[in-house]
Coordinates of C-alpha atoms and ligand atoms in Angstrom, one line a residue:
M1 CA 107.2 -44.7 -5.1
S2 CA 108.9 -44.4 -1.7
S3 CA 109.4 -47.7 0.1
S4 CA 107.7 -46.5 3.3
I5 CA 104.5 -45.7 1.4
Q6 CA 104.7 -49.1 -0.3
T7 CA 105.2 -50.9 3.0
R8 CA 102.3 -49.0 4.5
Q9 CA 99.9 -50.0 1.8
L10 CA 101.0 -53.6 1.7
E11 CA 100.6 -53.9 5.5
L12 CA 97.0 -52.7 5.1
Y13 CA 95.9 -54.9 2.3
D14 CA 97.8 -58.0 3.0
S15 CA 95.0 -59.7 4.8
S16 CA 97.0 -62.9 5.4
R17 CA 98.8 -61.0 8.1
K18 CA 95.6 -60.2 10.0
S19 CA 92.9 -62.3 11.7
P20 CA 90.8 -63.5 8.8
D21 CA 87.6 -63.0 10.7
N22 CA 88.4 -59.4 11.3
F23 CA 89.8 -58.4 8.0
K24 CA 87.7 -60.3 5.6
N25 CA 84.1 -60.0 4.4
T26 CA 82.7 -57.7 7.1
T27 CA 84.0 -54.5 5.5
S28 CA 80.8 -53.6 3.6
T29 CA 78.1 -54.5 6.0
F30 CA 76.4 -52.4 8.7
S31 CA 75.1 -55.5 10.6
D32 CA 78.0 -55.5 13.2
N33 CA 77.2 -51.9 14.0
L34 CA 73.8 -52.7 15.3
S35 CA 75.4 -53.9 18.6
L36 CA 77.9 -51.1 18.9
P37 CA 77.4 -47.9 21.0
I38 CA 76.4 -44.8 19.0
H39 CA 76.6 -46.7 15.6
R40 CA 73.4 -48.5 16.6
W41 CA 71.4 -45.3 17.1
F42 CA 70.2 -45.3 13.5
R43 CA 70.0 -48.3 11.2
Y44 CA 71.8 -47.2 8.0
S45 CA 72.0 -50.2 5.8
A46 CA 74.3 -48.5 3.4
G47 CA 76.9 -48.2 6.1
F48 CA 80.0 -50.3 6.5
S49 CA 81.5 -52.0 9.5
A50 CA 82.8 -49.8 12.3
T51 CA 84.9 -52.7 13.6
W52 CA 86.7 -52.9 10.3
A53 CA 87.2 -49.1 10.2
Y54 CA 88.6 -49.2 13.8
Q55 CA 91.0 -52.0 13.0
L56 CA 92.2 -50.3 9.9
L57 CA 93.0 -47.1 11.8
M58 CA 94.6 -48.9 14.7
S59 CA 96.8 -50.9 12.3
Q60 CA 98.3 -47.4 11.4
R61 CA 99.6 -46.8 14.9
N62 CA 103.2 -47.2 13.9
H63 CA 102.9 -44.5 11.3
Q64 CA 102.4 -40.8 11.8
P65 CA 99.0 -39.8 13.3
E66 CA 96.5 -39.9 10.5
R67 CA 94.3 -37.1 9.3
V68 CA 91.3 -39.1 8.2
L69 CA 88.8 -38.0 5.5
D70 CA 85.5 -39.7 4.7
P71 CA 84.0 -37.8 1.7
F72 CA 80.9 -40.1 1.7
A73 CA 80.5 -40.2 5.4
G74 CA 76.9 -41.5 5.5
S75 CA 76.0 -42.3 9.1
G76 CA 79.5 -41.3 10.4
T77 CA 81.1 -44.7 10.8
T78 CA 84.6 -43.7 9.8
I79 CA 84.7 -40.4 11.7
L80 CA 83.3 -41.9 14.9
E81 CA 86.0 -44.6 14.8
A82 CA 88.7 -42.1 13.9
E83 CA 87.7 -40.2 17.0
R84 CA 88.0 -43.3 19.1
C85 CA 91.5 -43.9 17.7
G86 CA 92.6 -40.4 18.5
C87 CA 92.8 -39.2 14.9
E88 CA 91.7 -35.9 13.5
S89 CA 88.9 -36.4 11.0
I90 CA 86.6 -34.7 8.5
G91 CA 83.4 -36.2 7.2
I92 CA 81.3 -35.0 4.3
E93 CA 77.8 -36.0 3.5
A94 CA 75.4 -34.5 0.9
H95 CA 72.1 -36.2 1.8
P96 CA 70.4 -33.6 4.1
F97 CA 68.5 -36.1 6.2
V98 CA 71.5 -38.5 6.6
A99 CA 73.7 -35.6 7.5
R100 CA 71.4 -34.5 10.3
V101 CA 71.4 -38.1 11.7
T102 CA 75.2 -38.1 11.7
R103 CA 75.4 -34.6 13.2
A104 CA 73.2 -35.8 16.0
K105 CA 75.2 -38.9 16.6
L106 CA 78.3 -36.7 17.0
M107 CA 76.6 -35.0 20.0
W108 CA 77.3 -38.0 22.2
R109 CA 79.7 -35.7 24.3
S110 CA 76.8 -33.6 25.5
E111 CA 75.3 -33.7 29.0
V112 CA 73.4 -37.0 29.4
S113 CA 71.0 -35.8 32.2
V114 CA 70.0 -32.7 30.1
F115 CA 69.2 -35.0 27.2
Q116 CA 67.2 -37.3 29.3
R117 CA 65.2 -34.5 30.9
F118 CA 64.5 -33.0 27.5
A119 CA 63.3 -36.4 26.1
E120 CA 61.1 -36.9 29.2
R121 CA 59.4 -33.5 28.6
I122 CA 58.7 -34.6 25.0
L123 CA 57.1 -37.8 26.1
D124 CA 55.1 -36.2 28.8
Y125 CA 53.8 -33.5 26.5
A126 CA 53.0 -36.1 23.8
S127 CA 51.1 -38.4 26.2
R128 CA 49.1 -35.4 27.6
N129 CA 48.2 -34.1 24.1
L130 CA 47.3 -37.2 22.2
I131 CA 45.8 -35.9 18.9
A132 CA 45.4 -37.8 15.7
P133 CA 47.1 -36.1 12.7
E134 CA 44.9 -34.3 10.3
N135 CA 45.3 -35.6 6.7
P136 CA 48.5 -37.5 7.2
P137 CA 50.4 -38.4 4.0
K138 CA 49.2 -41.6 2.3
L139 CA 52.5 -43.3 2.9
M140 CA 52.1 -42.9 6.6
T141 CA 48.5 -44.2 6.7
R142 CA 49.7 -47.2 4.6
C143 CA 52.5 -48.0 7.0
F144 CA 50.9 -47.4 10.4
P145 CA 47.6 -48.3 12.1
P146 CA 45.7 -45.2 13.4
E147 CA 46.7 -45.6 17.0
S148 CA 50.5 -45.7 16.3
L149 CA 50.1 -42.8 13.9
T150 CA 48.4 -40.7 16.6
R151 CA 51.3 -41.5 19.0
L152 CA 54.0 -40.9 16.5
Y153 CA 52.5 -37.6 15.4
S154 CA 52.0 -36.6 19.1
I155 CA 55.7 -37.1 19.7
R156 CA 56.5 -35.1 16.6
R157 CA 54.2 -32.3 17.7
A158 CA 55.7 -32.2 21.1
W159 CA 59.2 -32.1 19.6
V160 CA 58.2 -29.3 17.2
N161 CA 56.9 -27.2 20.1
L162 CA 59.8 -27.8 22.4
A163 CA 62.8 -28.0 20.0
D164 CA 65.5 -25.4 20.7
C165 CA 68.4 -26.4 18.5
S166 CA 70.3 -27.6 21.6
A167 CA 72.2 -30.9 21.5
A168 CA 69.5 -32.4 23.7
S169 CA 66.9 -31.4 21.2
E170 CA 68.8 -32.8 18.2
L171 CA 69.5 -36.1 20.1
T172 CA 65.8 -36.3 20.8
W173 CA 65.0 -35.7 17.2
L174 CA 67.2 -38.7 16.3
A175 CA 65.5 -40.9 18.9
M176 CA 62.2 -40.0 17.3
M177 CA 63.4 -40.7 13.8
S178 CA 65.1 -43.9 14.7
I179 CA 61.9 -45.6 16.1
I180 CA 59.7 -45.1 13.0
R181 CA 60.5 -48.3 11.2
E182 CA 60.4 -50.3 14.4
C183 CA 56.8 -49.1 15.0
S184 CA 55.4 -50.1 11.7
P185 CA 53.8 -53.5 11.2
V186 CA 54.5 -53.5 7.5
G187 CA 57.6 -54.1 5.4
T188 CA 59.9 -51.1 6.1
A189 CA 63.3 -52.6 6.0
Q190 CA 65.6 -49.9 4.8
W191 CA 67.3 -51.7 2.0
Q192 CA 64.0 -52.6 0.4
Y193 CA 62.6 -49.1 0.8
V194 CA 59.0 -49.4 2.0
L195 CA 56.7 -52.3 1.2
P196 CA 53.2 -51.5 2.7
N197 CA 51.8 -54.8 1.5
K198 CA 54.2 -57.0 3.4
A199 CA 53.6 -57.7 7.1
K200 CA 56.3 -57.6 9.7
A201 CA 56.5 -60.2 12.6
K202 CA 56.9 -57.6 15.3
S203 CA 56.2 -53.9 15.7
L204 CA 56.6 -51.6 18.8
D205 CA 54.4 -49.1 20.5
P206 CA 55.8 -45.6 19.7
F207 CA 55.9 -44.4 23.3
K208 CA 57.7 -47.5 24.6
A209 CA 60.0 -47.5 21.6
F210 CA 60.9 -43.9 22.2
S211 CA 61.6 -44.4 25.9
A212 CA 63.8 -47.5 25.1
K213 CA 65.7 -45.6 22.5
V214 CA 66.4 -42.6 24.8
M215 CA 67.6 -45.1 27.5
M216 CA 69.9 -46.7 24.9
F217 CA 71.3 -43.3 23.8
A218 CA 72.0 -42.3 27.4
K219 CA 73.7 -45.6 28.1
D220 CA 75.9 -45.3 25.0
M221 CA 76.7 -41.7 25.7
L222 CA 78.0 -42.5 29.2
H223 CA 79.9 -45.5 27.8
R224 CA 81.6 -43.4 25.1
Q225 CA 82.3 -40.5 27.4
A226 CA 84.2 -42.8 29.8
E227 CA 86.4 -44.1 26.9
P228 CA 89.5 -42.4 25.8
H229 CA 88.9 -40.4 22.7
G230 CA 90.6 -37.9 20.3
P231 CA 89.5 -34.6 18.9
A232 CA 85.9 -34.2 17.8
P233 CA 85.5 -34.8 14.1
T234 CA 84.6 -32.0 11.7
F235 CA 81.4 -32.9 9.9
E236 CA 79.9 -30.9 7.1
L237 CA 76.9 -31.0 4.7
D238 CA 79.0 -30.8 1.6
D239 CA 79.6 -32.4 -1.8
A240 CA 82.4 -35.0 -2.2
R241 CA 82.8 -33.6 -5.8
L242 CA 84.0 -30.4 -4.3
C243 CA 85.3 -31.2 -0.8
N244 CA 85.0 -27.5 0.1
S245 CA 85.3 -28.2 3.8
V246 CA 88.7 -29.8 3.4
P247 CA 91.9 -27.6 3.3
D248 CA 94.4 -28.3 0.5
G249 CA 96.7 -31.3 1.2
W250 CA 94.9 -32.0 4.5
A251 CA 94.0 -35.7 4.3
T252 CA 96.6 -38.5 4.9
F253 CA 94.1 -41.3 4.9
V254 CA 90.8 -41.4 3.0
I255 CA 88.5 -44.2 4.2
T256 CA 85.2 -44.2 2.4
S257 CA 82.5 -46.0 0.5
P258 CA 80.9 -44.1 -2.4
P259 CA 77.5 -44.9 -3.7
Y260 CA 77.8 -48.0 -6.0
A261 CA 76.7 -47.7 -9.6
N262 CA 73.8 -50.1 -8.9
N263 CA 70.7 -48.0 -9.0
Y264 CA 70.2 -47.9 -5.3
D265 CA 68.2 -44.7 -4.6
Y266 CA 69.5 -43.0 -1.4
A267 CA 66.7 -40.5 -1.5
D268 CA 64.0 -43.2 -1.5
A269 CA 65.8 -45.0 1.3
T270 CA 64.8 -42.3 3.8
R271 CA 61.5 -41.4 2.2
L272 CA 59.5 -42.7 5.2
E273 CA 61.4 -40.7 7.7
M274 CA 61.4 -37.5 5.6
T275 CA 57.6 -37.9 5.0
F276 CA 57.0 -38.2 8.7
A277 CA 59.2 -35.1 9.3
G278 CA 57.1 -33.2 6.7
E279 CA 60.2 -32.7 4.5
V280 CA 58.7 -34.4 1.5
E281 CA 55.1 -35.0 0.5
S282 CA 55.5 -37.5 -2.4
W283 CA 58.1 -39.6 -4.2
G284 CA 58.4 -36.8 -6.8
D285 CA 59.7 -34.3 -4.1
L286 CA 62.8 -36.5 -3.6
Q287 CA 64.5 -35.3 -6.7
E288 CA 64.8 -31.7 -5.7
T289 CA 65.1 -32.3 -1.9
V290 CA 67.7 -35.0 -2.0
R291 CA 68.9 -36.5 -5.3
T292 CA 70.0 -33.3 -6.8
Y293 CA 72.9 -33.1 -4.2
L294 CA 74.1 -36.7 -4.7
V295 CA 76.5 -38.5 -7.0
R296 CA 74.3 -39.8 -9.8
S297 CA 74.0 -43.5 -9.1
C298 CA 70.4 -44.3 -9.9
S299 CA 68.4 -44.1 -13.0
Q300 CA 65.6 -42.0 -11.4
H301 CA 68.1 -39.3 -10.8
V302 CA 69.3 -39.0 -14.4
A303 CA 66.1 -39.7 -16.3
P304 CA 65.5 -36.0 -17.1
I305 CA 69.0 -35.7 -18.8
A306 CA 68.9 -39.0 -20.8
S307 CA 69.3 -37.0 -24.0
E308 CA 72.6 -35.6 -22.7
T309 CA 74.3 -38.9 -22.3
E310 CA 76.7 -38.4 -25.3
E311 CA 77.8 -35.0 -23.9
L312 CA 78.5 -36.6 -20.5
I313 CA 80.7 -39.2 -22.0
R314 CA 82.6 -36.6 -24.0
N315 CA 83.7 -34.7 -20.9
P316 CA 87.5 -34.6 -21.1
I317 CA 87.8 -35.8 -17.5
L318 CA 86.5 -39.2 -18.7
R319 CA 89.2 -39.5 -21.4
P320 CA 91.1 -42.3 -19.6
I321 CA 88.1 -44.6 -19.9
V322 CA 86.1 -43.1 -22.7
K323 CA 86.5 -46.0 -25.2
E324 CA 85.2 -48.7 -22.8
L325 CA 82.6 -46.4 -21.3
S326 CA 81.1 -45.4 -24.7
Q327 CA 80.9 -49.1 -25.6
V328 CA 79.1 -50.0 -22.3
C329 CA 76.7 -47.0 -22.6
R330 CA 75.9 -47.9 -26.2
E331 CA 75.0 -51.5 -25.2
L332 CA 72.9 -50.3 -22.3
E333 CA 71.0 -48.0 -24.6
V334 CA 70.3 -50.8 -26.9
Q335 CA 69.2 -53.1 -24.1
R336 CA 66.8 -50.4 -22.8
D337 CA 64.5 -51.0 -25.7
H338 CA 64.3 -54.7 -24.9
H339 CA 63.1 -54.0 -21.3
G340 CA 59.7 -52.8 -20.1
G341 CA 61.0 -50.3 -17.6
R342 CA 63.2 -48.6 -20.2
K343 CA 65.6 -47.6 -17.5
T344 CA 68.2 -44.9 -18.3
Y345 CA 71.1 -47.0 -17.2
H346 CA 73.3 -45.7 -20.0
T347 CA 72.9 -42.2 -18.6
M348 CA 73.4 -43.4 -15.1
I349 CA 76.7 -45.0 -15.8
A350 CA 78.0 -42.0 -17.8
A351 CA 77.0 -39.6 -15.1
Y352 CA 78.3 -41.8 -12.3
F353 CA 81.8 -42.0 -13.7
L354 CA 81.8 -38.3 -14.5
D355 CA 80.8 -37.5 -10.9
M356 CA 83.4 -40.0 -9.5
A357 CA 86.1 -38.5 -11.8
T358 CA 85.3 -35.1 -10.2
V359 CA 85.5 -36.7 -6.8
W360 CA 89.0 -37.9 -7.5
T361 CA 90.0 -34.4 -8.6
A362 CA 88.7 -32.9 -5.4
L363 CA 90.4 -35.6 -3.3
R364 CA 93.7 -35.0 -5.1
R365 CA 93.5 -31.4 -4.0
A366 CA 92.5 -32.3 -0.5
S367 CA 95.0 -35.1 0.1
A368 CA 98.6 -34.8 1.2
P369 CA 101.4 -36.1 -0.9
G370 CA 101.9 -39.8 -0.1
S371 CA 98.4 -40.2 1.2
L372 CA 96.4 -43.4 1.0
A373 CA 92.8 -43.9 0.0
C374 CA 90.7 -47.0 0.7
F375 CA 87.4 -47.1 -1.2
V376 CA 85.0 -49.9 -0.3
I377 CA 83.3 -50.5 -3.7
G378 CA 81.2 -53.0 -5.6
D379 CA 80.9 -53.5 -9.4
S380 CA 77.6 -53.7 -11.2
A381 CA 75.9 -55.1 -14.3
P382 CA 72.7 -53.2 -15.2
Y383 CA 70.7 -55.2 -17.8
G384 CA 73.4 -57.9 -17.4
I385 CA 76.1 -55.7 -18.9
Y386 CA 79.2 -55.7 -16.8
V387 CA 80.7 -52.5 -15.6
P388 CA 84.3 -52.9 -14.4
V389 CA 83.9 -50.3 -11.6
D390 CA 87.2 -51.0 -9.8
Q391 CA 89.3 -50.7 -13.0
W392 CA 87.6 -47.5 -14.2
L393 CA 87.7 -45.8 -10.8
G394 CA 91.3 -46.8 -10.4
N395 CA 92.2 -45.3 -13.8
L396 CA 90.3 -42.1 -13.1
A397 CA 92.2 -41.8 -9.8
V398 CA 95.5 -42.1 -11.5
A399 CA 94.4 -39.6 -14.2
A400 CA 93.5 -37.2 -11.3
G401 CA 97.1 -37.3 -10.1
F402 CA 97.2 -40.3 -7.7
K403 CA 100.2 -42.7 -8.2
S404 CA 98.7 -46.2 -8.4
F405 CA 95.8 -48.4 -7.4
H406 CA 95.2 -52.0 -6.4
F407 CA 91.9 -53.8 -6.0
E408 CA 91.5 -56.3 -3.1
K409 CA 88.4 -58.5 -3.4
T410 CA 86.6 -59.3 -0.2
R411 CA 83.5 -61.2 -1.4
D412 CA 81.7 -62.4 -4.5
R413 CA 78.1 -61.2 -5.2
N414 CA 75.4 -62.5 -7.4
V415 CA 76.9 -66.0 -7.5
K416 CA 73.7 -67.8 -6.4
W417 CA 71.8 -67.5 -9.6
K418 CA 68.2 -68.1 -8.3
N419 CA 65.8 -65.2 -8.7
R420 CA 68.4 -62.9 -10.1
K421 CA 67.8 -60.6 -13.1
H422 CA 71.1 -61.5 -14.6
R423 CA 73.9 -64.0 -14.2
V424 CA 76.9 -61.9 -14.3
P425 CA 79.2 -62.6 -11.3
L426 CA 80.0 -59.5 -9.3
K427 CA 82.3 -58.7 -6.5
E428 CA 82.9 -56.3 -3.6
G429 CA 86.2 -55.2 -2.2
R430 CA 88.6 -52.3 -1.4
L431 CA 90.2 -50.1 -4.0
W432 CA 93.5 -48.9 -2.6
V433 CA 94.8 -45.7 -4.1
Q434 CA 98.2 -44.3 -3.4
G435 CA 98.9 -40.7 -3.6
Ligands
SAM501 C1 77.8 -46.2 0.8 S1 77.1 -44.8 1.7 C2 78.4 -44.5 2.9 C3 78.1 -45.1 4.2 C4 79.1 -44.9 5.3 N1 80.3 -45.5 5.0 C5 78.5 -45.4 6.6 O1 79.1 -46.2 7.2 O2 77.5 -44.9 7.0 C6 77.4 -43.5 0.5 C7 77.0 -42.2 1.0 O3 77.4 -41.2 0.1 C8 76.4 -40.1 0.2 N2 76.6 -39.3 -1.0 C9 76.1 -39.4 -2.3 N3 76.5 -38.4 -3.1 C10 77.3 -37.6 -2.3 C11 78.1 -36.5 -2.6 N4 78.1 -35.9 -3.8 N5 78.8 -35.9 -1.6 C12 78.8 -36.5 -0.3 N6 78.1 -37.6 0.0 C13 77.4 -38.1 -1.0 C14 75.1 -40.9 0.2 O4 74.1 -40.1 0.7 C15 75.5 -42.0 1.2 O5 75.2 -41.7 2.5

């Protein structure tokens, strides 16, 4: 390994040389982003800290300008910060709704007054044509009182009538989508999906929330436009397992956070918005509309292929971890019969590592020699059976042609035992992979 590469990685993960507040613990949370221009436009709880991404990129200033790749771009945190730091960047996201959110956020460069006029027309149209929706989906009636529902659907109808694929129209679409949860008086926190039986302390009037959101967008756009910034990121609806949008050897720095193998269902997380948009009618639609495009990290996704688990494990790409993986999957299958839900965790874990091994192969092709990758990851323990995610992902990266890996823990998880399904200590951190 060349000494310059080694120094570069050490500088990055030696947190003792950085301010502890800035470089510890905030990596994996979106909470900081709620006060940051552009990032705060859509609350994406799966996102990581923009401040951390910015500091990481700025700490690279002494090296050659980076070409930054985020193959699991989510709400665009990495690429928006790469743009601020003057780096070229490519982001890939496979969830169609999340990708549309990110694409709209990247339109912050467009003309602010045009956006504001478009949004005013939407609101004017909606308030002059207040019509209750006919047969709204059950999820919507469970989450909103009739008056809010009428206002929300009137905004949507106005948008559908006036939309013209312009930046103003996409930004307005995002403003409309980002008020939905704020306007519901029931439990709609994103991480917990939707809980219609729980009450929320405060909910907003849709028209007022929409106006406030438009004002916030306009303020942030002006702010960002006045800041120095680099080239606009390239952002594609694509699959990290293929990285089709990335030229061979392009990336010098991969900064990302893949789905964790923890049964979080990214499709369900946006069900409320997609139902409002008319993109799905029921929970069942999520499989074809969303899950099918994603890395398999939840049991719902893999339930139909449970009988193929052995075949997944036997895929040659999993050879470096096959022994331990088979053992864990066998234990999970046994545990399944002792639990009421009979979750297909054994299939989920096999499919997850197969997908992630494929991601490493795609990244090897898309990364330059001597590149660096930083994966924000967490381990998991379905049914209380520990899955050493950092170790296995690292081994798969090396098998795909990367040189070495190192895991840097940033926080413990599941250490407060109360109300937990199992007592296995877990951790979150950064997997550094050198190419
Ligand atoms: C942990 S989130 C990343 C969040 C991101 N760092 C941010 O700050 O918004 C993982 C993302 O990977 C996306 N994803 C899952 N499978 C994918 C695939 N095969 N290709 C690209 N993106 C995928 C999910 O939809 C999700 O948005």
